[in-house]
Short mmCIF file of C-alpha atoms in Angstrom, two decimals:
data_model
loop_
_atom_site.label_atom_id
_atom_site.label_comp_id
_atom_site.label_asym_id
_atom_site.label_seq_id
_atom_site.Cartn_x
_atom_site.Cartn_y
_atom_site.Cartn_z
CA MET A 1 -11.54 -10.97 -22.97
CA ARG A 2 -8.60 -10.63 -25.32
CA CYS A 3 -6.60 -7.40 -25.39
CA ALA A 4 -7.91 -5.06 -28.05
CA VAL A 5 -4.31 -4.41 -29.14
CA SER A 6 -2.56 -7.63 -30.16
CA LEU A 7 0.53 -7.68 -28.01
CA THR A 8 2.62 -9.49 -30.59
CA HIS A 9 2.23 -6.48 -32.85
CA LEU A 10 3.87 -4.33 -30.20
CA ALA A 11 7.19 -6.14 -30.71
CA VAL A 12 8.82 -5.73 -34.10
CA ARG A 13 11.02 -8.77 -34.56
CA ALA A 14 14.65 -8.28 -35.54
CA SER A 15 16.21 -10.08 -38.46
CA TYR A 16 19.23 -12.17 -37.54
CA HIS A 17 22.18 -13.79 -39.27
CA PRO A 18 22.26 -17.60 -39.30
CA VAL A 19 23.52 -18.91 -36.00
CA MET A 20 26.51 -21.23 -35.80
CA SER A 21 25.69 -24.77 -34.67
CA ASP A 22 27.70 -24.37 -31.46
CA ALA A 23 25.82 -21.23 -30.41
CA ARG A 24 24.58 -21.07 -26.84
CA SER A 25 20.93 -20.55 -26.07
CA SER A 26 19.72 -17.79 -23.79
CA GLU A 27 17.68 -18.44 -20.66
CA SER A 28 14.60 -17.47 -22.69
CA GLY A 29 15.46 -19.97 -25.42
CA PHE A 30 16.69 -17.83 -28.30
CA PRO A 31 20.20 -18.48 -29.70
CA ILE A 32 23.07 -16.25 -28.62
CA GLN A 33 25.39 -15.49 -31.50
CA SER A 34 29.14 -15.51 -31.03
CA VAL A 35 29.40 -12.15 -32.79
CA TYR A 36 26.84 -9.37 -33.22
CA THR A 37 27.08 -6.56 -35.76
CA ALA A 38 25.06 -3.52 -36.79
CA ALA A 39 23.01 -5.82 -39.02
CA ASP A 40 21.57 -7.40 -35.88
CA LEU A 41 20.11 -4.17 -34.54
CA PRO A 42 16.31 -4.14 -34.66
CA ALA A 43 14.53 -1.94 -37.18
CA GLU A 44 13.50 1.56 -36.14
CA LEU A 45 15.93 1.51 -33.23
CA ASP A 46 15.56 5.22 -32.45
CA ALA A 47 11.80 4.85 -31.99
CA ARG A 48 12.30 1.74 -29.87
CA LEU A 49 14.76 3.57 -27.63
CA GLY A 50 13.40 7.08 -27.20
CA GLU A 51 15.20 9.33 -24.76
CA PRO A 52 15.77 8.52 -21.09
CA GLY A 53 12.64 9.44 -19.15
CA GLU A 54 10.49 9.51 -22.29
CA PHE A 55 8.15 7.02 -23.99
CA PRO A 56 8.68 4.08 -24.42
CA TYR A 57 11.13 4.33 -21.48
CA THR A 58 13.52 1.70 -22.85
CA ARG A 59 16.44 3.79 -21.59
CA GLY A 60 14.97 4.31 -18.11
CA VAL A 61 11.99 5.97 -16.49
CA TYR A 62 13.84 9.14 -15.41
CA PRO A 63 15.89 11.49 -17.61
CA THR A 64 18.93 11.56 -15.32
CA MET A 65 18.61 8.07 -13.77
CA TYR A 66 21.58 7.51 -11.41
CA THR A 67 23.55 10.59 -12.46
CA SER A 68 21.63 12.70 -9.96
CA ARG A 69 21.21 10.07 -7.23
CA PRO A 70 21.69 6.30 -7.03
CA TRP A 71 18.99 3.69 -6.78
CA THR A 72 17.40 3.00 -3.39
CA MET A 73 19.45 0.41 -1.54
CA ARG A 74 17.22 -1.97 0.37
CA GLN A 75 18.04 -4.97 2.50
CA TYR A 76 15.40 -7.61 3.07
CA ALA A 77 15.30 -8.39 6.78
CA GLY A 78 12.99 -9.78 9.40
CA PHE A 79 13.27 -12.80 11.67
CA GLY A 80 12.16 -14.02 15.06
CA THR A 81 10.52 -11.34 17.16
CA ALA A 82 9.76 -7.74 16.32
CA THR A 83 12.44 -6.73 18.85
CA GLU A 84 15.17 -8.73 17.06
CA SER A 85 14.13 -7.43 13.66
CA ASN A 86 14.04 -3.86 14.93
CA ALA A 87 17.64 -4.23 16.09
CA ARG A 88 18.65 -5.49 12.63
CA TYR A 89 16.88 -2.53 10.96
CA HIS A 90 18.80 -0.07 13.11
CA GLN A 91 22.05 -1.84 12.19
CA LEU A 92 21.23 -1.62 8.48
CA LEU A 93 20.29 2.05 8.71
CA ARG A 94 23.56 2.82 10.46
CA ALA A 95 25.38 0.93 7.68
CA GLY A 96 23.82 3.15 5.04
CA THR A 97 20.68 1.34 3.91
CA MET A 98 18.31 3.81 2.28
CA GLY A 99 15.14 1.73 2.60
CA LEU A 100 13.87 -1.13 4.72
CA SER A 101 12.35 -4.31 3.30
CA VAL A 102 10.36 -6.43 5.73
CA ALA A 103 10.22 -10.23 5.65
CA PHE A 104 7.27 -11.76 7.49
CA ASP A 105 6.99 -15.29 8.82
CA LEU A 106 4.65 -17.76 7.15
CA PRO A 107 1.79 -17.51 9.68
CA THR A 108 1.68 -13.74 9.17
CA GLN A 109 1.81 -14.18 5.39
CA MET A 110 -1.14 -16.56 5.60
CA GLY A 111 -3.17 -14.41 8.01
CA TYR A 112 -2.85 -16.60 11.12
CA ASP A 113 -1.89 -15.57 14.64
CA SER A 114 1.20 -17.09 16.21
CA ASP A 115 -0.87 -19.12 18.68
CA ASP A 116 -3.06 -20.70 16.00
CA PRO A 117 -2.39 -24.47 15.85
CA ILE A 118 -1.63 -24.22 12.13
CA ALA A 119 1.25 -21.82 12.91
CA HIS A 120 3.09 -24.33 15.12
CA GLY A 121 6.76 -24.66 14.19
CA GLU A 122 6.78 -21.72 11.77
CA VAL A 123 6.64 -18.69 14.06
CA GLY A 124 9.52 -16.30 13.36
CA LYS A 125 11.29 -18.78 11.07
CA VAL A 126 11.45 -17.10 7.63
CA GLY A 127 10.56 -13.61 8.78
CA VAL A 128 9.20 -11.60 11.66
CA ALA A 129 5.99 -12.57 13.46
CA ILE A 130 3.43 -9.73 13.47
CA ASP A 131 0.20 -10.47 15.30
CA SER A 132 -1.12 -7.03 16.24
CA ILE A 133 -0.43 -3.33 16.42
CA GLU A 134 1.76 -3.95 19.45
CA ASP A 135 4.21 -6.02 17.38
CA MET A 136 4.22 -3.35 14.67
CA ARG A 137 5.04 -0.67 17.26
CA THR A 138 8.01 -2.73 18.40
CA LEU A 139 9.14 -3.52 14.87
CA PHE A 140 9.48 0.15 13.94
CA GLY A 141 10.42 1.57 17.32
CA GLY A 142 12.84 4.48 17.01
CA ILE A 143 12.69 4.52 13.21
CA PRO A 144 11.59 7.81 11.58
CA LEU A 145 8.77 6.62 9.34
CA ASP A 146 8.56 9.97 7.57
CA LYS A 147 12.19 9.63 6.46
CA VAL A 148 12.60 5.97 5.48
CA SER A 149 10.98 4.06 2.65
CA THR A 150 9.59 0.71 3.74
CA SER A 151 8.79 -2.24 1.51
CA MET A 152 6.72 -5.07 2.93
CA THR A 153 6.74 -8.49 1.27
CA ILE A 154 3.17 -9.39 2.13
CA ASN A 155 0.37 -10.38 -0.23
CA ALA A 156 -2.95 -11.85 0.88
CA PRO A 157 -3.00 -9.77 4.12
CA GLY A 158 -1.04 -6.88 2.56
CA SER A 159 -3.75 -4.32 3.36
CA VAL A 160 -3.77 -5.44 7.01
CA LEU A 161 -0.03 -4.88 7.47
CA LEU A 162 -0.17 -1.55 5.63
CA LEU A 163 -2.88 -0.33 7.99
CA LEU A 164 -0.88 -1.43 11.04
CA TYR A 165 2.09 0.53 9.66
CA GLN A 166 -0.10 3.59 9.09
CA LEU A 167 -1.55 3.37 12.61
CA VAL A 168 1.93 3.23 14.16
CA ALA A 169 3.02 6.19 12.04
CA GLU A 170 -0.01 8.21 13.17
CA GLU A 171 0.77 7.41 16.80
CA ASN A 172 4.17 8.99 16.18
CA GLY A 173 2.73 12.09 14.55
CA VAL A 174 3.45 11.01 10.96
CA PRO A 175 0.42 11.41 8.68
CA GLY A 176 -0.38 9.00 5.88
CA ALA A 177 0.56 11.65 3.32
CA ALA A 178 4.17 11.53 4.56
CA LEU A 179 4.62 7.77 4.24
CA ASN A 180 6.70 6.23 1.45
CA GLY A 181 6.90 2.56 0.67
CA THR A 182 5.41 -0.47 -1.02
CA ILE A 183 3.30 -3.47 -0.16
CA GLN A 184 3.76 -6.41 -2.50
CA ASN A 185 0.00 -7.10 -2.52
CA ASP A 186 0.35 -9.27 -5.66
CA ILE A 187 -2.03 -12.14 -5.11
CA LEU A 188 -2.14 -13.54 -8.65
CA LYS A 189 1.47 -14.71 -8.63
CA GLU A 190 0.67 -16.63 -5.43
CA TYR A 191 -1.72 -18.87 -7.40
CA ILE A 192 0.97 -19.34 -10.06
CA ALA A 193 4.19 -19.88 -8.16
CA ARG A 194 4.27 -19.27 -4.42
CA GLY A 195 1.11 -20.40 -2.64
CA THR A 196 0.58 -17.93 0.22
CA TYR A 197 -2.97 -17.10 -0.85
CA ILE A 198 -5.99 -17.02 1.45
CA PHE A 199 -9.12 -16.02 -0.44
CA PRO A 200 -10.36 -16.99 -3.91
CA PRO A 201 -9.16 -14.75 -6.76
CA LYS A 202 -12.28 -12.60 -7.18
CA PRO A 203 -12.49 -11.27 -3.60
CA SER A 204 -8.69 -11.07 -3.58
CA LEU A 205 -8.82 -8.76 -6.61
CA ARG A 206 -11.52 -6.74 -4.89
CA LEU A 207 -9.24 -6.30 -1.87
CA VAL A 208 -6.45 -5.11 -4.19
CA ALA A 209 -8.78 -2.56 -5.81
CA ASP A 210 -10.00 -1.38 -2.38
CA THR A 211 -6.34 -0.86 -1.41
CA PHE A 212 -5.73 1.20 -4.55
CA ALA A 213 -8.67 3.46 -3.71
CA TYR A 214 -7.81 3.73 -0.02
CA CYS A 215 -4.17 4.66 -0.63
CA ARG A 216 -5.07 7.25 -3.25
CA ALA A 217 -7.15 9.01 -0.60
CA GLU A 218 -5.19 8.30 2.58
CA VAL A 219 -1.59 7.30 1.74
CA PRO A 220 -1.02 8.96 -1.64
CA LYS A 221 2.74 8.36 -1.97
CA TRP A 222 2.48 4.66 -1.17
CA ASN A 223 3.08 2.10 -3.93
CA THR A 224 -0.05 0.00 -3.64
CA ILE A 225 1.24 -3.11 -5.36
CA SER A 226 4.54 -4.63 -6.41
CA ILE A 227 3.61 -6.91 -9.29
CA SER A 228 6.13 -9.65 -8.92
CA GLY A 229 8.00 -11.80 -11.39
CA TYR A 230 10.67 -12.60 -8.83
CA HIS A 231 8.89 -15.57 -7.29
CA MET A 232 8.00 -16.99 -10.69
CA ALA A 233 11.67 -16.75 -11.63
CA GLU A 234 12.63 -18.49 -8.38
CA ALA A 235 10.20 -21.27 -9.35
CA GLY A 236 11.99 -21.68 -12.68
CA ALA A 237 10.51 -19.12 -15.08
CA SER A 238 12.75 -17.92 -17.89
CA PRO A 239 13.31 -14.17 -18.36
CA ALA A 240 10.70 -14.04 -21.12
CA GLN A 241 8.20 -15.96 -18.96
CA GLU A 242 8.97 -13.72 -15.99
CA VAL A 243 8.18 -10.59 -18.03
CA ALA A 244 5.15 -12.05 -19.81
CA PHE A 245 3.37 -13.48 -16.79
CA THR A 246 4.17 -10.49 -14.59
CA LEU A 247 2.87 -7.95 -17.09
CA ALA A 248 -0.19 -10.11 -17.82
CA ASN A 249 -0.97 -10.03 -14.11
CA GLY A 250 -0.45 -6.27 -14.23
CA VAL A 251 -3.10 -6.04 -16.95
CA GLU A 252 -5.48 -7.99 -14.70
CA TYR A 253 -4.96 -5.56 -11.81
CA VAL A 254 -5.53 -2.59 -14.10
CA ARG A 255 -8.77 -4.14 -15.34
CA ALA A 256 -9.90 -4.84 -11.78
CA ALA A 257 -9.27 -1.24 -10.75
CA LEU A 258 -11.10 0.08 -13.81
CA ALA A 259 -14.04 -2.23 -13.10
CA ALA A 260 -14.15 -0.80 -9.56
CA GLY A 261 -14.68 2.67 -11.03
CA LEU A 262 -11.14 4.05 -10.73
CA ALA A 263 -9.65 6.12 -13.56
CA VAL A 264 -6.44 4.71 -15.00
CA ASP A 265 -4.37 7.83 -14.37
CA ASP A 266 -5.58 7.94 -10.76
CA PHE A 267 -3.96 4.63 -9.76
CA ALA A 268 -1.50 3.57 -12.46
CA PRO A 269 1.31 5.95 -11.35
CA ARG A 270 1.49 4.03 -8.04
CA LEU A 271 1.86 0.60 -9.64
CA SER A 272 5.31 -0.90 -9.24
CA PHE A 273 6.97 -4.16 -10.22
CA PHE A 274 9.46 -6.62 -8.76
CA PHE A 275 11.92 -8.64 -10.83
CA VAL A 276 14.86 -10.97 -10.27
CA ALA A 277 18.43 -10.36 -11.43
CA ARG A 278 20.23 -13.51 -12.56
CA THR A 279 23.90 -14.08 -13.34
CA THR A 280 23.19 -14.06 -17.11
CA LEU A 281 23.94 -10.36 -17.12
CA LEU A 282 23.37 -9.40 -20.77
CA GLU A 283 19.99 -11.07 -21.05
CA GLU A 284 18.90 -9.61 -17.72
CA VAL A 285 19.74 -6.09 -18.91
CA ALA A 286 17.76 -6.78 -22.08
CA LYS A 287 14.85 -8.15 -20.02
CA PHE A 288 14.48 -5.00 -17.95
CA ARG A 289 14.61 -2.77 -21.03
CA ALA A 290 12.07 -4.91 -22.90
CA ALA A 291 9.68 -4.96 -19.94
CA ARG A 292 9.63 -1.17 -19.76
CA ARG A 293 8.87 -0.91 -23.46
CA ILE A 294 6.03 -3.44 -23.42
CA TRP A 295 4.35 -1.89 -20.37
CA ALA A 296 4.54 1.65 -21.75
CA ARG A 297 2.82 0.60 -24.96
CA LEU A 298 0.19 -1.41 -23.12
CA MET A 299 -0.75 1.44 -20.83
CA ARG A 300 -0.90 3.99 -23.64
CA ASP A 301 -2.48 1.92 -26.41
CA GLU A 302 -4.65 -0.57 -24.50
CA PHE A 303 -5.77 1.48 -21.51
CA GLY A 304 -5.54 5.01 -22.85
CA ALA A 305 -3.29 6.38 -20.12
CA LYS A 306 -2.43 10.04 -20.59
CA ASN A 307 -0.19 10.69 -17.60
CA PRO A 308 3.41 9.72 -18.49
CA LYS A 309 3.82 8.31 -14.98
CA SER A 310 1.07 5.79 -15.75
CA MET A 311 3.24 4.38 -18.54
CA MET A 312 6.46 4.10 -16.51
CA LEU A 313 7.36 0.61 -15.37
CA ARG A 314 9.11 1.33 -12.07
CA PHE A 315 10.56 -1.73 -10.43
CA HIS A 316 12.49 -3.14 -7.51
CA THR A 317 15.04 -5.88 -8.11
CA GLN A 318 16.35 -8.64 -5.90
CA THR A 319 19.34 -10.76 -6.78
CA ALA A 320 18.55 -14.40 -7.52
CA GLY A 321 18.32 -16.40 -4.34
CA VAL A 322 17.67 -19.57 -6.33
CA GLN A 323 21.15 -19.30 -7.88
CA LEU A 324 22.95 -19.21 -4.53
CA THR A 325 24.65 -22.38 -3.36
CA ALA A 326 25.23 -23.86 0.07
CA GLN A 327 28.48 -25.29 -1.30
CA GLN A 328 31.37 -22.80 -1.09
CA PRO A 329 28.96 -20.05 0.01
CA GLU A 330 31.59 -17.30 -0.33
CA VAL A 331 31.32 -17.72 -4.11
CA ASN A 332 27.83 -16.27 -3.74
CA LEU A 333 29.48 -12.90 -3.07
CA VAL A 334 30.65 -12.91 -6.69
CA ARG A 335 27.27 -14.08 -7.99
CA VAL A 336 25.45 -11.34 -6.09
CA ALA A 337 27.83 -8.67 -7.36
CA VAL A 338 27.25 -9.75 -10.99
CA GLN A 339 23.49 -9.93 -10.46
CA GLY A 340 23.44 -6.51 -8.83
CA LEU A 341 25.47 -5.11 -11.72
CA GLY A 342 22.86 -6.43 -14.16
CA ALA A 343 20.03 -4.79 -12.22
CA VAL A 344 21.80 -1.45 -12.20
CA LEU A 345 22.70 -1.61 -15.89
CA GLY A 346 19.06 -2.52 -16.51
CA GLY A 347 17.82 0.63 -14.76
CA THR A 348 16.23 -0.61 -11.53
CA GLN A 349 14.72 1.92 -9.10
CA SER A 350 15.70 -0.03 -6.00
CA LEU A 351 17.80 -3.08 -5.28
CA HIS A 352 18.15 -5.76 -2.65
CA THR A 353 21.34 -7.79 -2.76
CA ASN A 354 21.13 -11.22 -1.14
CA SER A 355 23.54 -12.21 1.58
CA PHE A 356 26.06 -14.89 0.66
CA ASP A 357 24.80 -17.27 3.35
CA GLU A 358 21.09 -17.26 2.46
CA ALA A 359 21.28 -20.70 0.85
CA ILE A 360 22.11 -22.04 4.32
CA ALA A 361 20.05 -20.01 6.78
CA LEU A 362 18.84 -16.53 7.63
CA PRO A 363 21.69 -14.07 7.00
CA THR A 364 24.02 -13.12 9.79
CA GLU A 365 24.64 -9.47 10.60
CA LYS A 366 28.05 -9.56 8.89
CA ALA A 367 26.64 -11.19 5.76
CA ALA A 368 23.83 -8.63 5.53
CA ARG A 369 26.34 -5.80 5.86
CA LEU A 370 28.53 -7.30 3.11
CA ALA A 371 25.49 -7.50 0.82
CA LEU A 372 24.84 -3.81 1.36
CA ARG A 373 28.50 -2.97 0.83
CA THR A 374 28.25 -4.69 -2.57
CA GLN A 375 25.67 -2.11 -3.65
CA GLN A 376 27.71 0.72 -2.22
CA VAL A 377 30.77 -0.36 -4.21
CA LEU A 378 28.67 -0.41 -7.39
CA ALA A 379 27.26 3.04 -6.62
CA TYR A 380 30.33 4.85 -5.35
CA GLU A 381 33.45 3.10 -6.66
CA THR A 382 32.45 2.38 -10.25
CA ASP A 383 31.43 4.74 -13.04
CA LEU A 384 27.96 3.19 -13.40
CA THR A 385 26.32 6.36 -12.11
CA ALA A 386 28.16 8.65 -14.52
CA THR A 387 25.92 8.08 -17.54
CA VAL A 388 22.40 6.92 -18.36
CA ASP A 389 21.77 3.52 -20.00
CA PRO A 390 25.36 2.71 -21.01
CA PHE A 391 24.27 -0.26 -23.15
CA ALA A 392 22.06 1.80 -25.48
CA GLY A 393 22.94 0.96 -29.08
CA SER A 394 24.91 -2.14 -28.11
CA TYR A 395 24.60 -4.68 -30.91
CA VAL A 396 24.11 -7.60 -28.54
CA VAL A 397 21.92 -5.91 -25.94
CA GLU A 398 19.61 -4.25 -28.47
CA ALA A 399 19.26 -7.55 -30.34
CA MET A 400 18.55 -9.40 -27.10
CA THR A 401 16.08 -6.73 -25.98
CA ALA A 402 14.12 -7.27 -29.19
CA GLU A 403 14.25 -11.05 -28.71
CA VAL A 404 12.99 -10.91 -25.12
CA GLU A 405 10.30 -8.42 -26.14
CA ALA A 406 9.10 -10.66 -28.96
CA ALA A 407 9.12 -13.82 -26.82
CA ALA A 408 7.36 -12.12 -23.90
CA THR A 409 4.64 -10.52 -26.03
CA GLU A 410 3.97 -13.84 -27.76
CA LEU A 411 3.57 -15.49 -24.35
CA MET A 412 1.26 -12.70 -23.21
CA ASP A 413 -0.93 -13.31 -26.25
CA ARG A 414 -1.11 -16.98 -25.24
CA VAL A 415 -2.22 -15.92 -21.74
CA PHE A 416 -4.93 -13.67 -23.15
CA ASP A 417 -6.06 -16.41 -25.55
CA HIS A 418 -7.53 -17.96 -22.38
CA GLY A 419 -9.51 -14.74 -21.82
CA SER A 420 -7.52 -13.18 -18.98
CA ALA A 421 -4.63 -13.88 -16.65
CA VAL A 422 -7.09 -15.32 -14.11
CA ASP A 423 -8.60 -17.63 -16.74
CA ALA A 424 -5.10 -18.77 -17.70
CA ILE A 425 -4.29 -19.40 -14.03
CA GLU A 426 -7.45 -21.51 -13.74
CA ALA A 427 -6.33 -23.51 -16.77
CA GLY A 428 -2.89 -23.98 -15.18
CA PHE A 429 -1.15 -22.40 -18.16
CA GLN A 430 1.46 -20.27 -16.42
CA LYS A 431 2.25 -22.96 -13.86
CA ARG A 432 2.81 -25.59 -16.55
CA GLU A 433 5.05 -23.32 -18.58
CA ILE A 434 7.18 -22.49 -15.53
CA GLU A 435 7.41 -26.12 -14.46
CA GLN A 436 8.68 -27.11 -17.91
CA SER A 437 11.34 -24.41 -17.71
CA ALA A 438 12.34 -25.48 -14.19
CA TYR A 439 12.61 -29.13 -15.29
CA ARG A 440 14.85 -28.15 -18.20
CA ILE A 441 17.15 -26.17 -15.88
CA ALA A 442 17.33 -29.06 -13.39
CA GLN A 443 18.25 -31.48 -16.18
CA GLU A 444 20.97 -29.16 -17.45
CA ILE A 445 22.48 -28.84 -13.95
CA ASP A 446 22.31 -32.59 -13.34
CA SER A 447 24.00 -33.36 -16.67
CA GLY A 448 26.67 -30.69 -16.19
CA GLU A 449 25.57 -28.81 -19.31
CA ARG A 450 24.75 -25.85 -17.08
CA VAL A 451 27.78 -25.11 -14.90
CA VAL A 452 27.20 -24.12 -11.29
CA VAL A 453 30.56 -23.33 -9.75
CA GLY A 454 31.15 -25.32 -6.58
CA LEU A 455 28.08 -27.52 -7.16
CA ASN A 456 28.70 -29.54 -10.33
CA ARG A 457 32.16 -28.21 -11.24
CA PHE A 458 35.14 -26.88 -9.29
CA GLN A 459 34.08 -28.64 -6.10
CA ILE A 460 36.27 -28.93 -3.03
CA ASP A 461 36.67 -32.04 -0.90
CA GLU A 462 35.73 -30.47 2.39
CA GLU A 463 33.62 -27.41 3.11
CA GLU A 464 34.85 -24.87 5.64
CA PRO A 465 32.78 -24.70 8.86
CA TYR A 466 30.07 -22.04 8.95
CA GLU A 467 27.89 -21.02 11.89
CA PRO A 468 24.45 -19.91 10.64
CA LEU A 469 22.03 -17.59 12.38
CA ARG A 470 19.50 -19.66 14.31
CA VAL A 471 16.02 -18.64 15.44
CA ASP A 472 15.18 -19.40 19.06
CA PRO A 473 12.26 -21.89 19.15
CA ALA A 474 11.04 -20.20 22.35
CA ILE A 475 9.78 -17.32 20.18
CA GLU A 476 6.54 -19.16 19.48
CA ALA A 477 5.70 -19.47 23.18
CA ALA A 478 6.63 -15.83 23.80
CA GLN A 479 4.35 -14.66 20.99
CA GLY A 480 1.56 -16.77 22.43
CA GLU A 481 2.00 -15.11 25.81
CA ARG A 482 1.92 -11.65 24.19
CA LEU A 483 -1.32 -12.53 22.44
CA ALA A 484 -2.88 -13.82 25.66
CA ARG A 485 -2.04 -10.54 27.43
CA LEU A 486 -3.36 -8.52 24.52
CA ARG A 487 -6.70 -10.30 24.52
CA ALA A 488 -7.00 -9.98 28.30
CA GLU A 489 -6.23 -6.24 28.36
CA ARG A 490 -8.10 -4.92 25.32
CA ASP A 491 -11.74 -3.86 25.12
CA SER A 492 -13.20 -7.06 23.69
CA GLY A 493 -16.55 -5.39 23.04
CA ALA A 494 -14.89 -2.73 20.89
CA VAL A 495 -13.01 -5.40 18.96
CA GLU A 496 -16.18 -7.39 18.30
CA ARG A 497 -18.08 -4.31 17.14
CA ALA A 498 -15.25 -3.36 14.79
CA LEU A 499 -15.07 -6.87 13.34
CA THR A 500 -18.84 -6.80 12.81
CA GLU A 501 -18.44 -3.59 10.80
CA LEU A 502 -15.69 -5.24 8.78
CA ARG A 503 -17.90 -8.25 8.10
CA ALA A 504 -20.71 -6.01 6.88
CA ALA A 505 -18.37 -4.17 4.50
CA ALA A 506 -17.03 -7.46 3.12
CA GLU A 507 -20.58 -8.72 2.54
CA GLY A 508 -21.46 -5.52 0.68
CA ASP A 509 -19.51 -3.35 -1.69
CA ALA A 510 -18.01 -0.75 0.68
CA ASN A 511 -14.24 -0.33 0.87
CA VAL A 512 -13.16 -2.82 3.54
CA LEU A 513 -9.96 -0.98 4.53
CA TYR A 514 -11.75 1.68 6.58
CA PRO A 515 -13.49 -0.73 9.02
CA MET A 516 -10.38 -2.92 8.93
CA LYS A 517 -8.29 -0.03 10.19
CA GLU A 518 -10.68 0.59 13.07
CA ALA A 519 -10.59 -3.08 14.05
CA LEU A 520 -6.79 -3.02 14.11
CA ARG A 521 -6.82 0.23 16.09
CA ALA A 522 -9.00 -1.55 18.67
CA ARG A 523 -6.24 -4.19 18.84
CA ALA A 524 -7.87 -6.91 16.79
CA THR A 525 -5.20 -9.34 15.64
CA VAL A 526 -4.09 -10.12 12.12
CA GLY A 527 -5.63 -13.57 12.47
CA GLU A 528 -8.95 -12.19 13.67
CA VAL A 529 -9.20 -9.71 10.81
CA CYS A 530 -8.27 -12.29 8.18
CA GLY A 531 -10.53 -14.84 9.87
CA THR A 532 -13.47 -12.46 9.56
CA LEU A 533 -12.83 -12.11 5.84
CA ARG A 534 -12.45 -15.90 5.52
CA GLU A 535 -15.93 -16.30 6.97
CA VAL A 536 -17.38 -14.04 4.25
CA TRP A 537 -15.20 -14.77 1.22
CA GLY A 538 -14.06 -18.33 1.90
CA ILE A 539 -10.62 -19.74 1.22
CA TYR A 540 -9.09 -20.87 -2.04
CA ARG A 541 -8.03 -24.41 -2.78
CA PRO A 542 -6.19 -25.26 -6.00
CA SER A 543 -8.98 -27.61 -7.06
CA ASP A 544 -11.60 -24.84 -6.78
CA ARG A 545 -13.17 -23.36 -9.88
CA PHE A 546 -13.51 -19.57 -10.00
#
């Protein structure tokens, strides 16, 4: 079904001077002029801008933005065992991190236990292994869950990890109403760009809607989804593609929640987004501003939202890991600083700055601390927090904002020409568009047209030695032993009864999170819970029709 409001009509195109033949092109494909003037400003600029904290939120979602307090500084961390990751979290909190961001290993992301044969060789490698409530207790041991904000990068089993977090909080006397944080829970981008899906799209969307309803009742301050363009950008999407495909997925989640009987203003204020920040600073600032404007108009005009918070596009930003190089890795410190600057100038609500060594291995403690210090310099040593939206009225940024807005809305219309974001995914539209962009970027790097310092220009003959953080391969065996003890000590009858209740809910139309929570409380494992849902809903393969 096509949007009732044509998205292209939401973006009023600017009129531009002829571009010189030697003009550079932006990441989104429009020409960048060597000089911008007042004639390049889009029509009706005042209406396009609004005031900070007011529709259409171009200038930011809050009236004071960083002048009253800075953005939330997060550091993405998680590796090996829950014990090791817990130690890193305590280090980051002591260093001044304001929020935690959890990386999970691939078996956890795919809903498998560490002792499952399919998990062999991947346990603890790209994040922390979480198999049960016992691991979650260890992961957050000694951390005041009523005082920190926790973001969890988890999608297909996002509801499972959220419930484990809630259970641990309750054991420590922290009610669900006191918890703050986010689960990524964005399954659609997994079919487009990342691949850590489990179930087919329809039951996956049902699980997302069940999570919306559960959190509204039980964990009301929790952000139930982080609709992500970051991973599409890492796969090669341009800024316009990143905005278009992310917001199109957002429309799909809104429709799914409405179809489940939820009112738009009951769940939309808890929607959040996740974008990348590249080194192309001006276009990135324009991208963030354009995305806010498009989403505000969509929510008001397409879905009839009345609550201003339903129209606010609140987002987390991570600096671009794909732009980091293993060659001369210290140069990444400069890249990350520029990327972080773009995110702040673009009005992000929270920020993760990558460590300079992430192109080589998991970040060391020193590298993670330096990444955090980068944010602290931006917040406390510059004047970025002295005024709201410093680029407002800029000839170049306002022109670029209009260009990104126009390109993104046109792409969104092409998505909805397929019927919906899911229909476009089935047709392979988004994936093809991103692959074409990625191929173009690779060609430009290979030819030298796109300069990457230290990689294809300004190389050095010999790299300095660097000792990366290494994950102990014995972790997999240790996790297997923990699981064996868990299964021997728990009440297996209680686990089986709880999983039976979960299966019945999945087969019907009841909210699956309530029986899921009881199964996890009984010490069912992540793999057992996801395996139960696999039995009912099946698994998705790219060749499947849906």
